[in-house]
Amino acid sequence: MQSLMQAGAAAAPETVAESDTGFLWDFWYPALRSTEVRGNGLATAMLLEVPLVLGRTSDGKAFAMRDSCPHRGIPLSYGRFDGKTLECSYHGWKFEACTGQCVEIPSLTSQDKLKVERIFAGHYPCEERDGYFWVYMNSHGSRLPETIAAAPKLTTFSEKYRITHLACELPSHVDQGIIGLMDPAHGPFVHQSWYWRRRHSIHEKEKKFEPIPNGFRMSPHTPSSNSAPYRMLQKYTGEPVTTTIDFVLPNIRTEEIRSGKLWFSSRATVAPVRRDLCRIDFVAAWNLLLPVTIFRIFAKKFLRQDQETMILQAEGLKHNPRLMLIDDADRPAKWYFGLKANLLDSRRTGAAMVHPMSGPVTLHWRS
Ligand code: FES
Ligand SMILES: [Fe+2]
């Protein structure tokens, strides 16, 4: 049973032990698209099994509060927001949206000694970037460390570009979503199509990887010769095409493709919603002569293929089967689990994080 708080105590949002859920706390995660919040409207989202209510103050500052009133737990999203404070629908307590600080308890009389300003609703740092509300999922509740990293930002290489966003939910733990994202071997089976690649085009590949802080990089390379779009790009610019793919904790895969003045930059993140649900948020920008509508048709199809596969996989995972990670095709997945474990170790011991890779590595697989 939840204990009732003593009047006057500051509310700290309860947190779930990291080991229980396999979530990585103390990182930025995209909660929802910027377009989902208009005017004084409120929107809800869930990250790491924490219900959130999000909005924008009248001076444009994004905020994220735990969607639960510290008084009796009713979701604050049922309340009213006036551009500055959020009023709970149950007893009308008012909270300053960005700090979560209580500013008014209507039932109090002049006799009451309760220090309203010492009551806080759960709240999290929140920033808008690249068309998303990013929320820093702080494991210490309302007490923040002195400095936190800036929210991620998509790299772009010219002033003018096109940009588009896509999302897709997967009925699985974030770990499965992430290793699915970095898995090279499913391409010829899940993503076969006449314009991209055929199953018989499978061939041996050699890729170089190097450690980077909190992650790894597929060293700049000339992309797969069995992908038509890359061949077309090379023909168009007459310059070599290079691709750099990075993965960094907790969940970010970025890909930059450049050829002469032309570029394409994308980021996929896998947000842990609940332990049995995650969401891929994909944003891409480019200055190629590629209409957004055409790109979306292909990108949607790609994501749908992954989603359908992971729905089928979830069916099997319900029964807790033993799983395998094989070399070399699953080595990136092993690095991911290594990075995660070592990060948690370093947070626990206070020692510097040990990188699971000791240096550059060349991997071989067929895809
Ligand atoms: S439950 Fe929110 S004010 Fe009472
Ligand atoms: Fe895929």
Coordinates of C-alpha atoms and ligand atoms in Angstrom, one line a residue:
M1 CA 0.0 0.0 0.0
Q2 CA 1.1 3.5 -0.7
S3 CA 1.8 5.5 2.4
L4 CA 0.2 8.8 2.7
M5 CA 2.7 11.5 2.8
Q6 CA 3.1 13.7 5.8
A7 CA 1.8 17.2 5.1
G8 CA 4.5 19.5 4.1
A9 CA 7.0 16.9 3.0
A10 CA 8.4 17.4 -0.5
A11 CA 7.1 14.8 -3.0
A12 CA 9.8 12.8 -4.8
P13 CA 8.5 10.7 -7.6
E14 CA 9.0 7.1 -6.8
T15 CA 11.4 5.4 -9.2
V16 CA 11.6 1.8 -10.3
A17 CA 14.8 -0.1 -9.6
E18 CA 17.0 -0.2 -12.7
S19 CA 17.6 -3.9 -12.4
D20 CA 13.9 -4.7 -12.4
T21 CA 13.1 -3.3 -15.8
G22 CA 16.4 -3.1 -17.6
F23 CA 15.8 0.6 -18.3
L24 CA 18.6 3.2 -18.4
W25 CA 17.7 6.2 -16.2
D26 CA 19.5 9.6 -16.4
F27 CA 19.3 10.0 -20.1
W28 CA 17.1 12.1 -22.5
Y29 CA 14.3 10.3 -24.2
P30 CA 11.8 11.6 -26.8
A31 CA 8.4 11.6 -25.2
L32 CA 6.2 12.9 -28.0
R33 CA 6.1 15.0 -31.1
S34 CA 6.0 18.8 -30.8
T35 CA 3.0 18.9 -33.0
E36 CA 1.0 17.1 -30.3
V37 CA 1.0 20.1 -28.0
R38 CA -1.0 23.2 -29.1
G39 CA -1.7 26.3 -27.1
N40 CA -2.5 25.6 -23.5
G41 CA -3.3 22.0 -24.3
L42 CA -1.8 19.1 -22.3
A43 CA -0.5 15.9 -23.8
T44 CA 0.3 12.6 -22.1
A45 CA 3.1 10.1 -22.7
M46 CA 4.9 7.3 -20.9
L47 CA 8.6 6.8 -20.6
L48 CA 10.3 4.1 -18.5
E49 CA 6.8 3.2 -17.1
V50 CA 6.5 6.8 -15.8
P51 CA 3.2 8.5 -16.8
L52 CA 4.0 12.1 -18.0
V53 CA 1.9 15.1 -18.7
L54 CA 3.6 17.6 -21.1
G55 CA 2.8 21.0 -22.3
R56 CA 4.3 24.4 -23.2
T57 CA 4.1 27.5 -21.1
S58 CA 2.8 30.8 -22.6
D59 CA 6.4 31.9 -23.1
G60 CA 7.1 28.7 -25.1
K61 CA 9.0 26.6 -22.5
A62 CA 8.4 22.9 -22.7
F63 CA 7.6 21.1 -19.4
A64 CA 7.1 17.5 -18.3
M65 CA 5.5 16.6 -15.0
R66 CA 4.7 13.2 -13.6
D67 CA 1.1 12.7 -14.5
S68 CA 0.0 12.2 -10.9
C69 CA -1.1 14.7 -8.3
P70 CA 1.1 14.5 -5.2
H71 CA -2.0 15.0 -3.1
R72 CA -4.1 11.9 -4.0
G73 CA -2.6 10.7 -7.3
I74 CA -5.2 11.7 -9.8
P75 CA -3.6 12.3 -13.2
L76 CA -2.7 16.0 -13.4
S77 CA -3.6 15.8 -17.2
Y78 CA -7.3 15.9 -16.2
G79 CA -6.6 19.4 -14.7
R80 CA -6.5 22.8 -16.3
F81 CA -3.4 24.6 -17.5
D82 CA -3.4 28.4 -17.9
G83 CA -0.1 28.8 -19.6
K84 CA 1.8 28.9 -16.3
T85 CA 0.3 26.8 -13.6
L86 CA -1.5 23.5 -13.7
E87 CA -4.6 23.1 -11.5
C88 CA -5.5 19.7 -10.3
S89 CA -9.1 18.6 -11.2
Y90 CA -9.7 17.0 -7.7
H91 CA -9.0 19.7 -5.0
G92 CA -7.7 22.5 -7.2
W93 CA -4.1 22.5 -5.9
K94 CA -2.0 24.5 -8.3
F95 CA 1.5 23.7 -9.5
E96 CA 4.0 25.8 -11.3
A97 CA 4.4 23.7 -14.5
C98 CA 8.2 23.9 -15.1
T99 CA 9.3 23.4 -11.4
G100 CA 6.4 21.4 -10.1
Q101 CA 6.2 23.7 -7.1
C102 CA 2.8 24.0 -5.4
V103 CA 1.6 27.6 -5.4
E104 CA -1.9 27.2 -4.0
I105 CA -4.1 24.9 -1.9
P106 CA -7.6 26.3 -2.0
S107 CA -8.8 24.5 1.1
L108 CA -6.3 26.1 3.4
T109 CA -7.4 28.8 5.8
S110 CA -5.5 31.5 7.6
Q111 CA -5.2 29.1 10.5
D112 CA -3.2 26.6 8.5
K113 CA 0.6 26.4 8.9
L114 CA 1.2 24.1 5.9
K115 CA 4.1 25.4 3.8
V116 CA 2.6 25.1 0.3
E117 CA 5.8 26.0 -1.4
R118 CA 7.5 23.0 0.0
I119 CA 5.2 20.6 -1.9
F120 CA 6.3 19.6 -5.4
A121 CA 4.7 17.6 -8.1
G122 CA 7.1 15.2 -9.8
H123 CA 8.7 16.9 -12.8
Y124 CA 11.5 16.3 -15.2
P125 CA 13.8 18.5 -17.3
C126 CA 12.2 18.9 -20.7
E127 CA 13.5 20.4 -24.0
E128 CA 12.1 20.7 -27.5
R129 CA 14.5 19.7 -30.3
D130 CA 14.1 18.4 -33.8
G131 CA 10.3 18.4 -33.4
Y132 CA 10.2 16.3 -30.2
F133 CA 9.6 16.9 -26.5
W134 CA 12.7 15.4 -24.9
V135 CA 12.5 14.4 -21.2
Y136 CA 15.5 13.8 -19.0
M137 CA 14.4 10.7 -17.0
N138 CA 16.1 11.5 -13.8
S139 CA 16.4 8.6 -11.4
H140 CA 16.6 10.9 -8.3
G141 CA 13.2 12.3 -8.7
S142 CA 13.1 16.1 -8.4
R143 CA 16.7 16.4 -7.1
L144 CA 18.8 16.9 -10.3
P145 CA 22.5 16.4 -10.6
E146 CA 24.4 19.7 -11.1
T147 CA 24.9 19.3 -14.8
I148 CA 23.1 17.2 -17.3
A149 CA 24.1 16.7 -20.9
A150 CA 22.3 18.7 -23.6
A151 CA 19.3 17.0 -25.3
P152 CA 20.4 15.2 -28.6
K153 CA 20.2 17.2 -31.8
L154 CA 20.1 15.9 -35.4
T155 CA 23.3 16.9 -37.3
T156 CA 22.6 18.8 -40.5
F157 CA 25.1 20.0 -43.1
S158 CA 23.5 23.0 -44.9
E159 CA 21.1 25.7 -44.1
K160 CA 18.2 24.5 -46.3
Y161 CA 17.0 20.9 -46.0
R162 CA 13.9 18.7 -45.9
I163 CA 13.0 17.0 -42.7
T164 CA 10.5 14.3 -41.8
H165 CA 9.5 12.2 -38.8
L166 CA 8.1 8.7 -38.4
A167 CA 7.3 6.6 -35.5
C168 CA 6.4 3.0 -34.9
E169 CA 5.5 1.0 -31.7
L170 CA 7.0 -2.4 -31.0
P171 CA 5.5 -4.8 -28.5
S172 CA 8.8 -5.6 -26.9
H173 CA 11.4 -4.6 -24.4
V174 CA 13.6 -1.7 -25.5
D175 CA 16.6 -4.1 -25.7
Q176 CA 14.9 -6.1 -28.4
G177 CA 14.1 -2.9 -30.2
I178 CA 17.6 -1.7 -30.1
I179 CA 19.3 -4.9 -31.1
G180 CA 16.8 -5.2 -34.0
L181 CA 17.9 -1.7 -35.0
M182 CA 21.6 -2.7 -35.2
D183 CA 21.1 -6.2 -36.7
P184 CA 22.6 -6.5 -40.2
A185 CA 21.5 -10.0 -40.9
H186 CA 17.8 -9.6 -41.1
G187 CA 18.0 -7.2 -44.1
P188 CA 17.8 -9.7 -47.0
F189 CA 14.9 -11.5 -45.3
V190 CA 12.8 -8.8 -43.8
H191 CA 13.5 -5.9 -46.2
Q192 CA 13.6 -7.6 -49.5
S193 CA 12.0 -5.6 -52.4
W194 CA 12.8 -5.1 -56.0
Y195 CA 14.0 -1.5 -55.6
W196 CA 16.2 -2.0 -52.6
R197 CA 17.7 -5.5 -52.6
R198 CA 16.7 -9.0 -53.5
R199 CA 17.3 -12.0 -51.3
H200 CA 19.8 -13.5 -53.7
S201 CA 21.9 -10.3 -53.6
I202 CA 23.2 -11.5 -50.2
H203 CA 27.0 -11.3 -50.1
E204 CA 29.9 -11.3 -47.8
K205 CA 30.7 -7.9 -46.1
E206 CA 33.5 -6.5 -44.1
K207 CA 32.8 -3.6 -41.8
K208 CA 35.2 -1.7 -39.5
F209 CA 34.0 -0.6 -36.1
E210 CA 35.6 1.6 -33.5
P211 CA 34.7 2.5 -30.0
I212 CA 33.4 6.0 -29.3
P213 CA 32.3 7.4 -25.9
N214 CA 29.2 5.4 -24.7
G215 CA 29.0 3.6 -28.0
F216 CA 30.5 2.4 -31.3
R217 CA 30.9 3.7 -34.8
M218 CA 30.8 1.8 -38.1
S219 CA 33.8 3.7 -39.5
P220 CA 33.1 5.9 -42.6
H221 CA 32.8 3.5 -45.5
T222 CA 31.4 3.3 -49.0
P223 CA 27.9 1.8 -48.6
S224 CA 26.7 -1.5 -49.8
S225 CA 27.0 -1.9 -53.5
N226 CA 23.7 -3.9 -53.6
S227 CA 21.6 -0.9 -52.6
A228 CA 20.2 1.0 -55.6
P229 CA 19.8 4.4 -53.9
Y230 CA 23.5 4.6 -53.1
R231 CA 24.4 3.7 -56.6
M232 CA 22.1 6.4 -57.9
L233 CA 23.6 9.0 -55.5
Q234 CA 27.1 8.2 -56.6
K235 CA 26.2 8.5 -60.3
Y236 CA 24.5 11.8 -59.6
T237 CA 27.3 13.6 -57.8
G238 CA 30.2 11.8 -59.4
E239 CA 31.8 11.8 -55.9
P240 CA 32.3 8.9 -53.5
V241 CA 29.5 8.2 -51.1
T242 CA 30.5 7.7 -47.5
T243 CA 28.3 6.6 -44.6
T244 CA 29.0 6.9 -40.9
I245 CA 26.8 5.0 -38.5
D246 CA 27.0 5.5 -34.8
F247 CA 25.2 3.9 -31.9
V248 CA 25.4 5.6 -28.5
L249 CA 23.7 4.8 -25.2
P250 CA 21.0 4.7 -24.2
N251 CA 19.3 4.1 -27.6
I252 CA 20.5 6.4 -30.4
R253 CA 21.5 5.3 -33.9
T254 CA 22.6 8.0 -36.2
E255 CA 23.5 7.6 -39.9
E256 CA 25.2 10.3 -42.0
I257 CA 25.5 9.8 -45.7
R258 CA 27.5 12.3 -47.7
S259 CA 28.5 12.6 -51.3
G260 CA 30.0 15.9 -52.5
K261 CA 27.6 18.7 -51.4
L262 CA 24.7 16.3 -50.9
W263 CA 23.9 14.8 -47.6
F264 CA 21.4 12.7 -45.7
S265 CA 21.3 12.5 -41.9
S266 CA 19.0 10.4 -39.8
R267 CA 18.5 9.4 -36.3
A268 CA 16.5 6.5 -34.8
T269 CA 15.9 6.2 -31.1
V270 CA 14.1 3.4 -29.3
A271 CA 12.2 4.8 -26.4
P272 CA 11.4 2.5 -23.5
V273 CA 7.7 3.0 -22.8
R274 CA 6.9 0.0 -20.6
R275 CA 8.9 -3.2 -20.2
D276 CA 6.7 -4.8 -22.9
L277 CA 6.5 -1.8 -25.2
C278 CA 9.0 0.5 -27.0
R279 CA 8.7 3.0 -29.8
I280 CA 11.1 3.8 -32.6
D281 CA 11.2 7.5 -33.4
F282 CA 12.8 8.2 -36.7
V283 CA 13.8 11.6 -38.0
A284 CA 15.6 12.2 -41.3
A285 CA 16.9 15.4 -43.0
W286 CA 18.5 15.8 -46.4
N287 CA 19.3 18.3 -49.1
L288 CA 19.0 15.7 -51.9
L289 CA 16.4 16.2 -54.6
L290 CA 14.2 13.7 -52.8
P291 CA 10.6 14.7 -52.1
V292 CA 9.5 14.0 -48.5
T293 CA 6.4 12.1 -49.8
I294 CA 8.5 9.6 -51.8
F295 CA 10.9 9.1 -48.9
R296 CA 8.1 8.5 -46.5
I297 CA 6.6 5.8 -48.6
F298 CA 9.8 3.8 -48.5
A299 CA 10.7 4.6 -44.9
K300 CA 7.2 3.6 -43.7
K301 CA 7.4 0.4 -45.6
F302 CA 10.8 -0.3 -44.0
L303 CA 9.5 0.4 -40.5
R304 CA 6.4 -1.6 -41.0
Q305 CA 8.5 -4.6 -42.1
D306 CA 10.5 -4.3 -38.9
Q307 CA 7.4 -3.8 -36.8
E308 CA 5.6 -6.9 -38.3
T309 CA 8.7 -9.0 -37.6
M310 CA 8.9 -7.8 -34.0
I311 CA 5.2 -8.5 -33.4
L312 CA 5.9 -12.1 -34.5
Q313 CA 9.0 -12.2 -32.4
A314 CA 7.1 -11.0 -29.3
E315 CA 4.8 -14.0 -29.7
G316 CA 7.8 -16.3 -29.2
L317 CA 9.4 -14.2 -26.5
K318 CA 6.3 -14.6 -24.3
H319 CA 7.6 -18.0 -23.4
N320 CA 11.0 -16.9 -22.3
P321 CA 13.1 -18.9 -24.7
R322 CA 16.8 -19.1 -24.5
L323 CA 18.4 -16.8 -27.1
M324 CA 21.7 -16.7 -28.9
L325 CA 24.0 -13.9 -30.1
I326 CA 26.4 -15.2 -32.7
D327 CA 29.7 -13.8 -34.1
D328 CA 30.1 -11.6 -36.1
A329 CA 26.6 -10.6 -37.1
D330 CA 25.4 -10.2 -33.5
R331 CA 28.6 -8.6 -32.2
P332 CA 27.1 -5.1 -32.2
A333 CA 24.3 -6.4 -30.0
K334 CA 26.9 -7.9 -27.7
W335 CA 28.6 -4.5 -27.5
Y336 CA 25.3 -2.9 -26.7
F337 CA 24.7 -5.2 -23.7
G338 CA 28.3 -4.8 -22.7
L339 CA 28.0 -1.0 -22.8
K340 CA 24.9 -1.1 -20.8
A341 CA 26.3 -3.4 -18.1
N342 CA 29.5 -1.4 -17.8
L343 CA 27.7 1.9 -17.5
L344 CA 25.5 0.5 -14.7
D345 CA 28.7 -0.9 -13.0
S346 CA 30.5 2.5 -13.3
R347 CA 27.4 4.3 -11.9
R348 CA 27.3 1.8 -9.0
T349 CA 31.0 1.9 -8.1
G350 CA 31.9 5.4 -9.2
A351 CA 34.8 4.1 -11.2
A352 CA 35.3 5.2 -14.8
M353 CA 33.3 3.2 -17.4
V354 CA 35.1 0.4 -19.1
H355 CA 34.4 0.2 -22.8
P356 CA 33.6 -3.3 -24.0
M357 CA 35.7 -2.7 -27.1
S358 CA 39.5 -2.5 -26.7
G359 CA 40.0 -0.9 -30.1
P360 CA 39.0 -1.0 -33.7
V361 CA 37.5 -4.3 -34.9
T362 CA 36.7 -5.6 -38.4
L363 CA 33.6 -7.7 -38.6
H364 CA 32.5 -10.1 -41.3
W365 CA 29.0 -11.3 -42.2
R366 CA 26.8 -12.0 -45.1
S367 CA 23.8 -9.8 -45.8
Ligands
FES1 S1 -5.7 15.0 -5.8 FE1 -4.9 16.8 -6.7 S2 -5.5 18.3 -5.5 FE2 -6.2 16.6 -4.4
FE2 FE 15.1 -3.6 -40.2

